[in-house]
XYZ file of C-alpha atoms in Angstrom:
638
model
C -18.155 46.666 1.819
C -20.947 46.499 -0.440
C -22.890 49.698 1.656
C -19.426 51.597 1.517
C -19.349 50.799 -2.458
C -23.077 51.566 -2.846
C -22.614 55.061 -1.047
C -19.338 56.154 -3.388
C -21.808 55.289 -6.592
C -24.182 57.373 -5.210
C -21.831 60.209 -4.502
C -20.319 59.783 -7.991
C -23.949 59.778 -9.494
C -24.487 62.671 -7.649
C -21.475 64.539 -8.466
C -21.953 63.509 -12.201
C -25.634 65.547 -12.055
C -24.254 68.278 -10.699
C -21.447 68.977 -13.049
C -24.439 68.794 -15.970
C -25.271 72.156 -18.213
C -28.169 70.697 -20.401
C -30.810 70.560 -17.996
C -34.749 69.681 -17.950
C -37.452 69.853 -15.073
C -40.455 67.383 -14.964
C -43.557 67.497 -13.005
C -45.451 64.779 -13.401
C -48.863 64.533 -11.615
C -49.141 62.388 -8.646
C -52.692 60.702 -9.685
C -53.425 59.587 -13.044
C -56.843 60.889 -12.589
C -55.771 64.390 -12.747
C -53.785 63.899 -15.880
C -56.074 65.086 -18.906
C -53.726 62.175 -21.399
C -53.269 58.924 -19.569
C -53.104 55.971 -21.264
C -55.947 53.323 -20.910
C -54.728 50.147 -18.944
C -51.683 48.530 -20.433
C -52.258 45.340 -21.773
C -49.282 42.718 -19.962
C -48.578 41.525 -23.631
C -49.030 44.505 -25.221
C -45.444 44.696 -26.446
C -45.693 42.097 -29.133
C -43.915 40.416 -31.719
C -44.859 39.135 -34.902
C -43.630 35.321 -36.988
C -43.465 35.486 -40.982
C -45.400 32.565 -40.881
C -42.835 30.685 -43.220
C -40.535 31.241 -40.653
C -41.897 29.685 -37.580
C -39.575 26.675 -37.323
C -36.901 28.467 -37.051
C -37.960 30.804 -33.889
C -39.402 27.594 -32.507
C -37.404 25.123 -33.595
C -37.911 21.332 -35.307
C -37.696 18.405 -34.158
C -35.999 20.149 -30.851
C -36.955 23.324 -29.017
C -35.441 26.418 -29.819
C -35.025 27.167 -26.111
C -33.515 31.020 -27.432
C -36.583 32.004 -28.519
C -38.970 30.272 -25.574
C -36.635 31.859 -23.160
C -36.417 35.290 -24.446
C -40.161 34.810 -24.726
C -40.304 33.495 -20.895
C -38.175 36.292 -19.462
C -40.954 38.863 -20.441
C -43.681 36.816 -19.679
C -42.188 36.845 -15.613
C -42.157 40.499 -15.966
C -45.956 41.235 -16.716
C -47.699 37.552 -15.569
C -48.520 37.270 -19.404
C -46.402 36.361 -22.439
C -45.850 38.789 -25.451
C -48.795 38.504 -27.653
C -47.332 36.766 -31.095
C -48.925 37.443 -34.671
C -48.056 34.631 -36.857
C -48.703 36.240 -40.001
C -47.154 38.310 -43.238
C -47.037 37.757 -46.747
C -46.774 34.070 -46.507
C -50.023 33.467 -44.534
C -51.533 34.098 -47.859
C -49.223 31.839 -49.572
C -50.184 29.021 -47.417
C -52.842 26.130 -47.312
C -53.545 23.272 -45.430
C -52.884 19.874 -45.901
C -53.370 17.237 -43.108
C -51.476 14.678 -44.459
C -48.201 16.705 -44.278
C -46.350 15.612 -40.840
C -42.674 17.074 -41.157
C -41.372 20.421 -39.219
C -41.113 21.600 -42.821
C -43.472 23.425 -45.467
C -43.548 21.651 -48.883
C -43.522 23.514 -51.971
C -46.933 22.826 -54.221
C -45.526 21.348 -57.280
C -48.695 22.059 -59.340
C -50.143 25.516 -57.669
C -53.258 26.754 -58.895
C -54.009 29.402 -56.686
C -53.798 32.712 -58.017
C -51.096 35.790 -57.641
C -47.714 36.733 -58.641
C -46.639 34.812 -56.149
C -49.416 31.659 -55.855
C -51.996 31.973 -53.017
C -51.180 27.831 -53.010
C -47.562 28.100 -52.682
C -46.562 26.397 -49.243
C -48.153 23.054 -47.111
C -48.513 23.360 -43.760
C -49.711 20.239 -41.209
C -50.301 19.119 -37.919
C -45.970 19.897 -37.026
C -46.490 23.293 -37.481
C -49.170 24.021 -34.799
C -46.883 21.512 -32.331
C -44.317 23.425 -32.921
C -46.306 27.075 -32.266
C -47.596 25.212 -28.711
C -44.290 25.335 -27.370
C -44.291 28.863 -26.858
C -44.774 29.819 -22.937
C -47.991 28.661 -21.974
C -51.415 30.977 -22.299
C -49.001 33.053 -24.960
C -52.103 34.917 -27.154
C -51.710 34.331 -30.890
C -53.271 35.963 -33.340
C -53.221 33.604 -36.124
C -53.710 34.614 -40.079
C -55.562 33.024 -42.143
C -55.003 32.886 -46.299
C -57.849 35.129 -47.824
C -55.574 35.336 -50.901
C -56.563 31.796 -51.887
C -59.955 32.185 -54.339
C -60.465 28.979 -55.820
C -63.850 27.139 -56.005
C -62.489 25.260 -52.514
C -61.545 28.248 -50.487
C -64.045 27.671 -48.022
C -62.706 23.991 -47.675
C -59.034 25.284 -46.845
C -59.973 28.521 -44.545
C -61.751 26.604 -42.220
C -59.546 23.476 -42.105
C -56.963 25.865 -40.822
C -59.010 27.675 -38.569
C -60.108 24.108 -37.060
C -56.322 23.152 -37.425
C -55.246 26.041 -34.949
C -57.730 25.451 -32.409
C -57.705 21.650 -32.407
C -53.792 21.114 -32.641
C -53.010 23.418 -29.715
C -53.253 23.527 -26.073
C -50.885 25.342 -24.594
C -50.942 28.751 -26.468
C -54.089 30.884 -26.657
C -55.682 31.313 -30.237
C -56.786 35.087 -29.361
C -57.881 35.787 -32.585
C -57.734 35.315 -36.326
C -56.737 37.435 -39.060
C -58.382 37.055 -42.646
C -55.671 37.917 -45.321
C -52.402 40.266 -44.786
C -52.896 43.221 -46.636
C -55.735 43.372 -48.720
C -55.280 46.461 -49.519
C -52.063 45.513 -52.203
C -54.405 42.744 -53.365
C -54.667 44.553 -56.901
C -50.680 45.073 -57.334
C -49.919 41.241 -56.062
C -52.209 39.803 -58.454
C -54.803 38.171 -55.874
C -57.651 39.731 -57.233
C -59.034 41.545 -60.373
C -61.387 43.930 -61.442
C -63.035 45.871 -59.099
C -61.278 46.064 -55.186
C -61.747 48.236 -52.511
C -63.591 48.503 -49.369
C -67.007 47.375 -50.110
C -65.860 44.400 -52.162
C -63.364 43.121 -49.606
C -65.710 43.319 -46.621
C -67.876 41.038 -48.897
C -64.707 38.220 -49.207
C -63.724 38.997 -45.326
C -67.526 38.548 -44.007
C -68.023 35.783 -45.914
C -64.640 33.652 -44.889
C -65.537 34.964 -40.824
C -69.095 33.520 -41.108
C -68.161 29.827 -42.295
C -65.287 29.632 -40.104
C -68.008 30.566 -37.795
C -70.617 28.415 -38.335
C -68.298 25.454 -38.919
C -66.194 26.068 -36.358
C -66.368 28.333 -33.928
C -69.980 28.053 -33.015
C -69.677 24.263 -32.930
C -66.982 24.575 -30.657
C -68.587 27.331 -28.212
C -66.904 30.343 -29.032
C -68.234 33.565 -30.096
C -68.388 35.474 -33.309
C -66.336 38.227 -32.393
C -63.042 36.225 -33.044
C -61.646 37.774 -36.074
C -59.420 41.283 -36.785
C -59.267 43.442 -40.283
C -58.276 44.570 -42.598
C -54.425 43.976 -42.092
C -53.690 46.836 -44.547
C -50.313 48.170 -44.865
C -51.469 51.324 -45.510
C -54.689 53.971 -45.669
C -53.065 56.586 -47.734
C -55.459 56.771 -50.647
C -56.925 53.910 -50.930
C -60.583 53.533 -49.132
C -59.216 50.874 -46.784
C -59.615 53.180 -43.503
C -61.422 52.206 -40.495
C -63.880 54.951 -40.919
C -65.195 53.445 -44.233
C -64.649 49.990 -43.137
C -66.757 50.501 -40.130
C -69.698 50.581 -42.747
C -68.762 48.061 -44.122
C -67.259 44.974 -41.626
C -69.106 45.998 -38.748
C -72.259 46.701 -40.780
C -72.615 43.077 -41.656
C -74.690 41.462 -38.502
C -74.101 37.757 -36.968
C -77.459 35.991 -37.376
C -79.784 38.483 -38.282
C -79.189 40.832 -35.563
C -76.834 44.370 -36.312
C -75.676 44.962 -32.670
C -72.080 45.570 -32.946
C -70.870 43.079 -30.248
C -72.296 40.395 -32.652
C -70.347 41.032 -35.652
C -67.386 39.256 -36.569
C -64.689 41.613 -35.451
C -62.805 41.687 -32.393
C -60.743 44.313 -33.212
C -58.776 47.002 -35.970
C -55.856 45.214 -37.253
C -53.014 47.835 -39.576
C -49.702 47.585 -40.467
C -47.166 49.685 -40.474
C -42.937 50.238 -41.084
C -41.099 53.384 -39.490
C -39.135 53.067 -43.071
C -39.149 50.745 -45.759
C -36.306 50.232 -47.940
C -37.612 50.598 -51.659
C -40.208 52.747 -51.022
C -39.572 55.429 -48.301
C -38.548 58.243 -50.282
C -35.369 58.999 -48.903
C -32.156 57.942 -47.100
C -32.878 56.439 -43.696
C -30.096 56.945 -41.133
C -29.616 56.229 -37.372
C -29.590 59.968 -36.926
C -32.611 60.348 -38.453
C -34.411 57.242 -36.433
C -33.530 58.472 -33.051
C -35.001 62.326 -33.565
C -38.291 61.558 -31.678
C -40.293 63.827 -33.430
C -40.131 61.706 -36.394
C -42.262 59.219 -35.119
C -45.471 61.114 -34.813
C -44.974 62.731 -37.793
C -44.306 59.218 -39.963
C -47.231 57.689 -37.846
C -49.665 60.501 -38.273
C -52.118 58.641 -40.896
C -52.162 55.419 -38.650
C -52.888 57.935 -35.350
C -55.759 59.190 -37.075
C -57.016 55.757 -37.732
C -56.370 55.013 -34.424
C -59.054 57.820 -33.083
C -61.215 56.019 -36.130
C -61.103 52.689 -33.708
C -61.903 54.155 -30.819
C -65.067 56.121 -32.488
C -66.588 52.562 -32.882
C -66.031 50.719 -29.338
C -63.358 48.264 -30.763
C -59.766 47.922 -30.046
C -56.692 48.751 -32.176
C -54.048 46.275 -32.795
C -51.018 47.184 -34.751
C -49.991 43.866 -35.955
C -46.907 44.103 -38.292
C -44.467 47.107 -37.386
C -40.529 47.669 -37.106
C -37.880 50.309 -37.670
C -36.800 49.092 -41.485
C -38.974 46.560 -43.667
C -38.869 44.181 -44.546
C -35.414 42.700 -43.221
C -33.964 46.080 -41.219
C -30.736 47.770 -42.320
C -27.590 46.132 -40.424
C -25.998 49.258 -38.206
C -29.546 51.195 -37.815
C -32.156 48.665 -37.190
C -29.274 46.460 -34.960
C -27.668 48.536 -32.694
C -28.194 50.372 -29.739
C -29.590 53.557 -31.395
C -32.743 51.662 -32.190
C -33.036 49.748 -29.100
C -33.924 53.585 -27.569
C -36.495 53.944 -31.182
C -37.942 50.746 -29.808
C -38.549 52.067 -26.276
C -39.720 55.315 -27.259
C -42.238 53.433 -30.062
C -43.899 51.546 -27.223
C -44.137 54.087 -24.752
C -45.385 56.790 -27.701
C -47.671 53.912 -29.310
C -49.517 52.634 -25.559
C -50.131 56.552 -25.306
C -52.852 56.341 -28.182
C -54.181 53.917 -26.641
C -53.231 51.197 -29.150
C -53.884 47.923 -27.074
C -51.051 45.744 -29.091
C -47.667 46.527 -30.918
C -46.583 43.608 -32.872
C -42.918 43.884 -34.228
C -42.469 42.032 -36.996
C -40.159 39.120 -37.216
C -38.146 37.022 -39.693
C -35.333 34.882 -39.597
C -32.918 37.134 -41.715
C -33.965 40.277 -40.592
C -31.628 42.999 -38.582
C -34.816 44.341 -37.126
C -35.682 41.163 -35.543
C -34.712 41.412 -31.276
C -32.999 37.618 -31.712
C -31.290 35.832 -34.764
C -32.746 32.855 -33.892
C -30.753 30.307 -36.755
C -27.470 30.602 -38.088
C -27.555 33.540 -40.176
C -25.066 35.574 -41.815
C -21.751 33.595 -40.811
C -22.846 33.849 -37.122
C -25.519 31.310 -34.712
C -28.464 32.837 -32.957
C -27.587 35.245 -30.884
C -29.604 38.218 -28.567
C -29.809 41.731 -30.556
C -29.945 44.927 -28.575
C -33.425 45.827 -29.559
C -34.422 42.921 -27.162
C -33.484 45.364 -23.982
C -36.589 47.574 -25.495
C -39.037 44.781 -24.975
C -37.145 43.693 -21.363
C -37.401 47.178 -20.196
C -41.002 48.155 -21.621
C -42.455 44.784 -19.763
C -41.035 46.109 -16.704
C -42.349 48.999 -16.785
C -45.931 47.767 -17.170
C -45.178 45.190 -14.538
C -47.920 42.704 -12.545
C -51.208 43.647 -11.947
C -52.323 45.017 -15.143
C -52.809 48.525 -14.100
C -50.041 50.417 -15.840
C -50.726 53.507 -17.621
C -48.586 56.295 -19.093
C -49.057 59.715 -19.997
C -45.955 61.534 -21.938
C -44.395 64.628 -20.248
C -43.869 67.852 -21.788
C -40.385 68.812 -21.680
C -39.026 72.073 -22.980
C -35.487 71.293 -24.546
C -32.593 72.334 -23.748
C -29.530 73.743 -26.627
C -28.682 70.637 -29.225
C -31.283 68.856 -27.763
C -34.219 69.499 -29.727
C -36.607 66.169 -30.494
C -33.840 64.159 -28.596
C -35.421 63.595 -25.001
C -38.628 61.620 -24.474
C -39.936 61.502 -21.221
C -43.044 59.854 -19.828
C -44.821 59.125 -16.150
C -45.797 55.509 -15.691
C -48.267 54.918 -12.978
C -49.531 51.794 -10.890
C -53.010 51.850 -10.068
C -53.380 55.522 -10.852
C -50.336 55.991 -8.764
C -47.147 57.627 -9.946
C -45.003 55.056 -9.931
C -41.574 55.959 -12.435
C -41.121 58.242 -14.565
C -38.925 57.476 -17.972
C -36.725 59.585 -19.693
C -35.031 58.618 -22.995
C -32.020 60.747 -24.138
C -31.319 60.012 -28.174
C -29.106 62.374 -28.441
C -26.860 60.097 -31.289
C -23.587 59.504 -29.386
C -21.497 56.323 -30.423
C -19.335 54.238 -28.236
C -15.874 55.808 -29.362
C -16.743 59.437 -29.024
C -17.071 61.566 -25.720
C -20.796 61.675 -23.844
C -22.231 64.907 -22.197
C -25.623 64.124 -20.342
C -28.639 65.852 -18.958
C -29.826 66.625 -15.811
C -33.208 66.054 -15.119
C -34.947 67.658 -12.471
C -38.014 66.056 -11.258
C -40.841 67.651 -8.857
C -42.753 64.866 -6.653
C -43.843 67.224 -4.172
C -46.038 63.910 -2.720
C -43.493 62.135 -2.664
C -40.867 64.312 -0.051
C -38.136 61.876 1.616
C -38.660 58.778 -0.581
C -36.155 57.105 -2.894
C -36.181 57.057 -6.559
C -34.431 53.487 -8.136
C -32.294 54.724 -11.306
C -32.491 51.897 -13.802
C -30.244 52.582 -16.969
C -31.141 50.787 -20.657
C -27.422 51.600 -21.847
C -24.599 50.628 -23.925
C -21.841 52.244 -25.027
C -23.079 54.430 -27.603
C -25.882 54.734 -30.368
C -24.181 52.626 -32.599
C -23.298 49.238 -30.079
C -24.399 45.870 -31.176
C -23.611 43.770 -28.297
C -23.254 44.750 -24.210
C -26.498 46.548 -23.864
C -27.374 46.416 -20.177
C -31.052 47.129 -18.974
C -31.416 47.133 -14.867
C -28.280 45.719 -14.401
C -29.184 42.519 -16.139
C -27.801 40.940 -19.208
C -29.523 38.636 -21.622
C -26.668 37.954 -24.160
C -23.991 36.991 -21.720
C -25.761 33.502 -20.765
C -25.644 32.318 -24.284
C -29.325 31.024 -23.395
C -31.502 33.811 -23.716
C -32.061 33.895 -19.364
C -31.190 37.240 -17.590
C -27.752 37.595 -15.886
C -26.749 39.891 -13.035
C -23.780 42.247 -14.204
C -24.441 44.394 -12.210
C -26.441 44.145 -9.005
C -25.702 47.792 -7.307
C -28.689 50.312 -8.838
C -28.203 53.654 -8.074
C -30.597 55.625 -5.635
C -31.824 59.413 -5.316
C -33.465 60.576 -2.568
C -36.503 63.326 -3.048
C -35.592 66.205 -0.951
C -37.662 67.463 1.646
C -38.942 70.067 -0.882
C -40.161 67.550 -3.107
C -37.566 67.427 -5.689
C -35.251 64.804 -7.182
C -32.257 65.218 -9.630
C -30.577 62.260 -11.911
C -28.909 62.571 -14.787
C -29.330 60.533 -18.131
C -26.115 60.140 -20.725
C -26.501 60.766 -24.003
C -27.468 57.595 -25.943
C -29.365 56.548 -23.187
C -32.198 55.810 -21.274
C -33.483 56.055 -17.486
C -36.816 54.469 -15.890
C -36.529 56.341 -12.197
C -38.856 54.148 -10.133
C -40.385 55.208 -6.853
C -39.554 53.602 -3.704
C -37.878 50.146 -5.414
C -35.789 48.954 -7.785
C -38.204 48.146 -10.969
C -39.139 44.615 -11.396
C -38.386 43.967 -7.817
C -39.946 44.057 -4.128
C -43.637 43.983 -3.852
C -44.920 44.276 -7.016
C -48.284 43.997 -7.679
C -49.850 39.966 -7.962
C -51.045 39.169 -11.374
C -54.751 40.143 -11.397
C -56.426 36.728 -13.152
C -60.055 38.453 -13.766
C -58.619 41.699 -15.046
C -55.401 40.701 -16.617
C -57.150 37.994 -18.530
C -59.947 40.621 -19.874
C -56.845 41.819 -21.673
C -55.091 38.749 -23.049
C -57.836 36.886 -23.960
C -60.609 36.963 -26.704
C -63.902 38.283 -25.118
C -65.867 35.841 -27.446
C -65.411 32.701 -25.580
C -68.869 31.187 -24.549
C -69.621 29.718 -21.359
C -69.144 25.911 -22.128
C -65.663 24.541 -22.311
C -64.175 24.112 -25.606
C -64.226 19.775 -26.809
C -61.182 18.276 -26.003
C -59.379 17.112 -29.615
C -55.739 16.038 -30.536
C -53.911 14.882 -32.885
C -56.584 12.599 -34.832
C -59.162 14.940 -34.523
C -61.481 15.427 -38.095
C -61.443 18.491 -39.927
C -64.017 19.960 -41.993
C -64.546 19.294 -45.545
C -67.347 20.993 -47.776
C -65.949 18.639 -50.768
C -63.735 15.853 -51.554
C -60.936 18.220 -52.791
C -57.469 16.604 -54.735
C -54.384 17.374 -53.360
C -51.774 18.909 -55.802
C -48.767 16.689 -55.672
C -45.481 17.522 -53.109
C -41.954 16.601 -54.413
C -40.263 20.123 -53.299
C -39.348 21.031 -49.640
C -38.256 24.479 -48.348
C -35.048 23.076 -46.531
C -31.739 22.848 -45.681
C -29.400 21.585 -48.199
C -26.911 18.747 -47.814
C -24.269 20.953 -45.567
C -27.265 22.442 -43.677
C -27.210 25.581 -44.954
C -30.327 27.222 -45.095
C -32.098 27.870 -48.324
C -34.329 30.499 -47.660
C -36.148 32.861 -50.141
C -37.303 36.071 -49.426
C -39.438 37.803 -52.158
C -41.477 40.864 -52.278
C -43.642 42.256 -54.468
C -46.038 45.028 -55.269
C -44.740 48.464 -53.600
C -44.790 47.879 -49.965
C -45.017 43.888 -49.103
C -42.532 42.256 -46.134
C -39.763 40.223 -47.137
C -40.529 36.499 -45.666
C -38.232 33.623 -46.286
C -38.957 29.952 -45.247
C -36.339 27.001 -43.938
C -36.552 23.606 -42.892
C -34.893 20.368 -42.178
C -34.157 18.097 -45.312
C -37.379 15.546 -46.125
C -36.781 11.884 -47.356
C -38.367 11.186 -50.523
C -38.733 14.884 -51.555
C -36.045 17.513 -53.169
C -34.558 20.466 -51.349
C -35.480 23.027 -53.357
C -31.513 24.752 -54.443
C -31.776 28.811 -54.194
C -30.979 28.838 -57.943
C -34.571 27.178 -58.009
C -35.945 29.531 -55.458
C -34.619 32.666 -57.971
C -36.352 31.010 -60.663
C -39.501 30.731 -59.106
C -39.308 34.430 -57.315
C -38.494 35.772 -60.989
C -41.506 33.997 -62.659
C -43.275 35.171 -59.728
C -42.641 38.579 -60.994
C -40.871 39.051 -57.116
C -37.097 40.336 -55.969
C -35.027 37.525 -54.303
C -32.366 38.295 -51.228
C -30.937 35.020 -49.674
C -30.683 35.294 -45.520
């Protein structure tokens, strides 16, 4: 029965091509090697996401797990052998400072903050809870962690390298891959952290001199190498001097211990920011329309491509650490349905073509652009968003092994289809292994669907069968029911895959090296040579060349020194502790109280909650408005 049912979908699929009138042909080489734009080696976590840091309770939980979030996490780590690198960092990173004595799954708000900025570079506490509660992500999960370079006072160097020690000594189970001095330095100026003169040459003095006592004190000590920290974080180049051409002179300029050879400075990498739009001060109207035209994307990324080529000029990678469709919270029906779930695709297929080694999409608890709600937001509980499929589908794509690359495809559009078909080769050990064809053509789920009929020449490839794997729903604008590979990962209620629909559709090449499938408007298809993607014999994960990806290259021969809980940080000076008696929280019915301020002309949105704390005040969001509004910030409530 199930052959007999298998054959009629394949007759139907067939039947369904034929019938098509918008038609492409592909020819993607059969050996990377032959292809003049192949990607470099996909890193497994390349397709990354990115914690608000005063949000990380709620994607991990409290006092119990939030198993959402560790199994969304989980079900892409099985994909590629690695887990999702995860930035915790934003706005509040330089907001936050460390106190030891605080042991709640909460962050305190300073009652006496002295730090400077429109909004205080001494705002938020953070303790020992907070790094138990980032080690429950899936185990060897690389985190770049951000540290506050906002914070100037005469005990800066006191607090930067307590939490650098902090991260390293109160985790286990995560990897600390790297971490990042300041979130955008390059809005310093306009947020009031810093006066007077700013730009390039000045902040490469305050980022070398926070990476070289977080060094000696702590790294060094503790057998790792120098080459542990990213910059500059900026959230944009576009006339300021903060590029990584004039930064190279700068950062990379300033040698480790006397000696200028550039794999013993400080850096490990490029870190930029970067939003597709951002409400406030893109220029225009964004719509869903306007999202899913591909061509959009190059041509809004074009500055940060050029920076890009900057990075590789000096022999160090590019990570782009904070990035989604809408900052800093999404719009609700663009950055939330199924429309952008095909952006998202598209964005990490287009993005590991320049070679950028990690796309980090940034995360809050409020925020439509987020893949999961992981609280109770908005009237509704955690729940799976579309955009999630994205991530599912890219991590299959790269697979086990870690010897994925892709190389886009040059398609010649067909009549109403101009910028709306993306199509790419994937291969496997410089093997074609799928090629990937995203129609945006904007379609939504009440209106009537044509398709197009791709044509595909695999001339080495004669008599095999190509897997069709759909990423679908039923139009552009769909919240809910997106499908990737037959699997669901809403219909659980837990975050874990579930079959819906275990029948995949096949094509076979013909004898004269040709293969025909069709993809549905508001859709997309990964045809995969030979299997079903994500199944049979994939590749084993590679440990020696998988973890030259997903780990920092700076770690020294020795083992790191075991430490826990009670270990000592370090203290240049016996430093007073302003006074706690406010707590970012939940208020007596549980409902979260969480702020979300911005400032300056492009800075994300970040909002903190937390459980109640005895002997301390909730702070009320009439409170939170107060503060925001002497903070000279704009306040939305999640």
């Amino acid at each position: 029965m199930d052959s007999l049912r298998a054959s009629l979908i394949c007759i139907a699929y067939a039947a369904l091509t034929s019938a098509q009138q918008a038609t492409i042909s592909l020819a993607p080489p059969s050996n990377a090697g032959t292809f003049g734009n192949v990607s470099q080696i996909i890193s497994p976590s390349f397709a990354g996401m990115g914690i608000e840091p005063s949000n990380l309770f709620s994607f991990t939980g409290r006092s119990n797990p939030n198993r959402l979030s560790i199994n969304l996490l989980q079900n892409l780590a099985g994909y590629t052998g690695s887990p999702p690198h995860l930035r915790i960092g934003g706005n509040t990173a330089d907001y936050m400072i460390w106190q030891g004595s605080w042991n709640d799954w909460t962050l305190p708000v300073n009652q006496n903050p002295v730090g400077q900025g429109q909004i205080a570079s001494d705002l938020l506490f953070f303790g020992p809870k907070y790094f138990q509660a980032m080690d429950r992500f899936p185990t060897n999960t690389p985190i770049t962690f951000g540290l506050n370079l906002a914070y100037d006072n005469a005990d800066y160097m006191v607090n930067i390298v307590n939490e650098a020690s902090a991260a390293l000594n109160y985790t286990s189970n995560v990897n600390i891959f790297s971490f990042e001095i300041g979130n955008e330095p390059d809005l310093y100026l306009q947020n009031g952290f810093r006066n007077g003169t700013w730009n390039n040459f000045v902040y490469a003095q305050h980022w070398t001199d926070r990476a070289n006592v977080v060094y000696e004190e702590v790294l060094r000590p503790m057998g790792i190498g120098s080459s542990f920290f990213e910059g500059p974080g900026t959230a944009s180049t576009i006339g300021n001097s903060f590029e990584i051409l004039q930064l190279s002179e700068t950062i990379m300029a300033t040698p480790v211990n006397g000696t200028a050879a550039i794999n013993d400075t400080f850096l490990i990498g490029w870190n930029q920011h970067d939003y597709f739009y951002y409400i406030g001060v893109s220029g225009y109207a964004l719509t869903l329309d306007f999202l899913m035209d591909l061509s959009q994307t190059p041509t809004q990324f074009a500055a940060w491509a050029d920076n890009v080529r900057q990075a590789d000029a000096t022999g160090k990678p590019y990570y782009l650490r904070e990035m989604a469709s809408v900052g800093p919270v999404g719009l609700t029906g663009i950055s939330d349905v199924f429309g952008a779930t095909l952006w998202q695709l598209n964005f990490f297929l287009y993005t590991a073509t320049l070679n950028i080694t990690n796309v980090n999409m940034h995360m809050t608890d409020n925020s439509f652009a987020a893949p999961w709600q992981p609280i109770y937001n908005y009237g509704v509980g955690p729940f799976v968003r579309t955009t999630y499929y994205a991530w599912a589908a890219m991590t299959q794509i790269v697979g086990h092994g870690c010897a994925a690359r892709v190389a886009p495809l040059t398609v010649a559009f067909p009549a109403n289809y101009a910028n709306r078909i993306g199509a790419y080769a994937a291969y496997q050990n410089d093997r074609l292994s799928s090629v990937i064809v995203i129609n945006s053509l904007l379609v939504n789920a009440t209106q009537p669907k044509g398709s197009v009929s791709v044509t595909v020449s695999l001339p080495d490839f004669a008599g095999q069968t190509l897997y069709i794997s759909e990423l679908t729903a039923d139009g552009a604008d769909s919240r809910f029911n997106t499908t990737w590979n037959g699997l669901s990962y809403e219909q659980s209620g837990t975050g874990l895959p579930t079959v819906v629909n275990s029948t995949i559709p096949t094509v076979q090449v013909g004898s004269d090296g040709t293969a025909t499938f069709s993809v549905r408007d508001s859709q997309a298809v990964v045809a995969n040579i030979g299997m079903q993607i994500g199944t049979g014999d994939t590749p084993s994960y590679a440990s020696a060349s998988c973890g030259a990806l997903v780990s920092s290259q700076a770690i020294l021969a020795q083992a790191l020194p075991t430490a826990g809980p009670g270990a000592p940080l370090y203290t240049i000076s016996t430093t007073s502790v302003p006074p706690v008696t406010t707590v970012i929280g939940a208020d007596a019915n549980g409902a979260t109280a969480a702020a979300s301020a911005t400032t300056g002309a492009r800075s994300p949105s970040s909002s903190s909650s937390g459980a109640g704390v005895p002997a301390a005040t909730v702070m009320p969001k009439a409170a939170l408005v107060g503060m925001a509004a002497l903070a000279g910030g704009m306040v939305a409530f999640a």
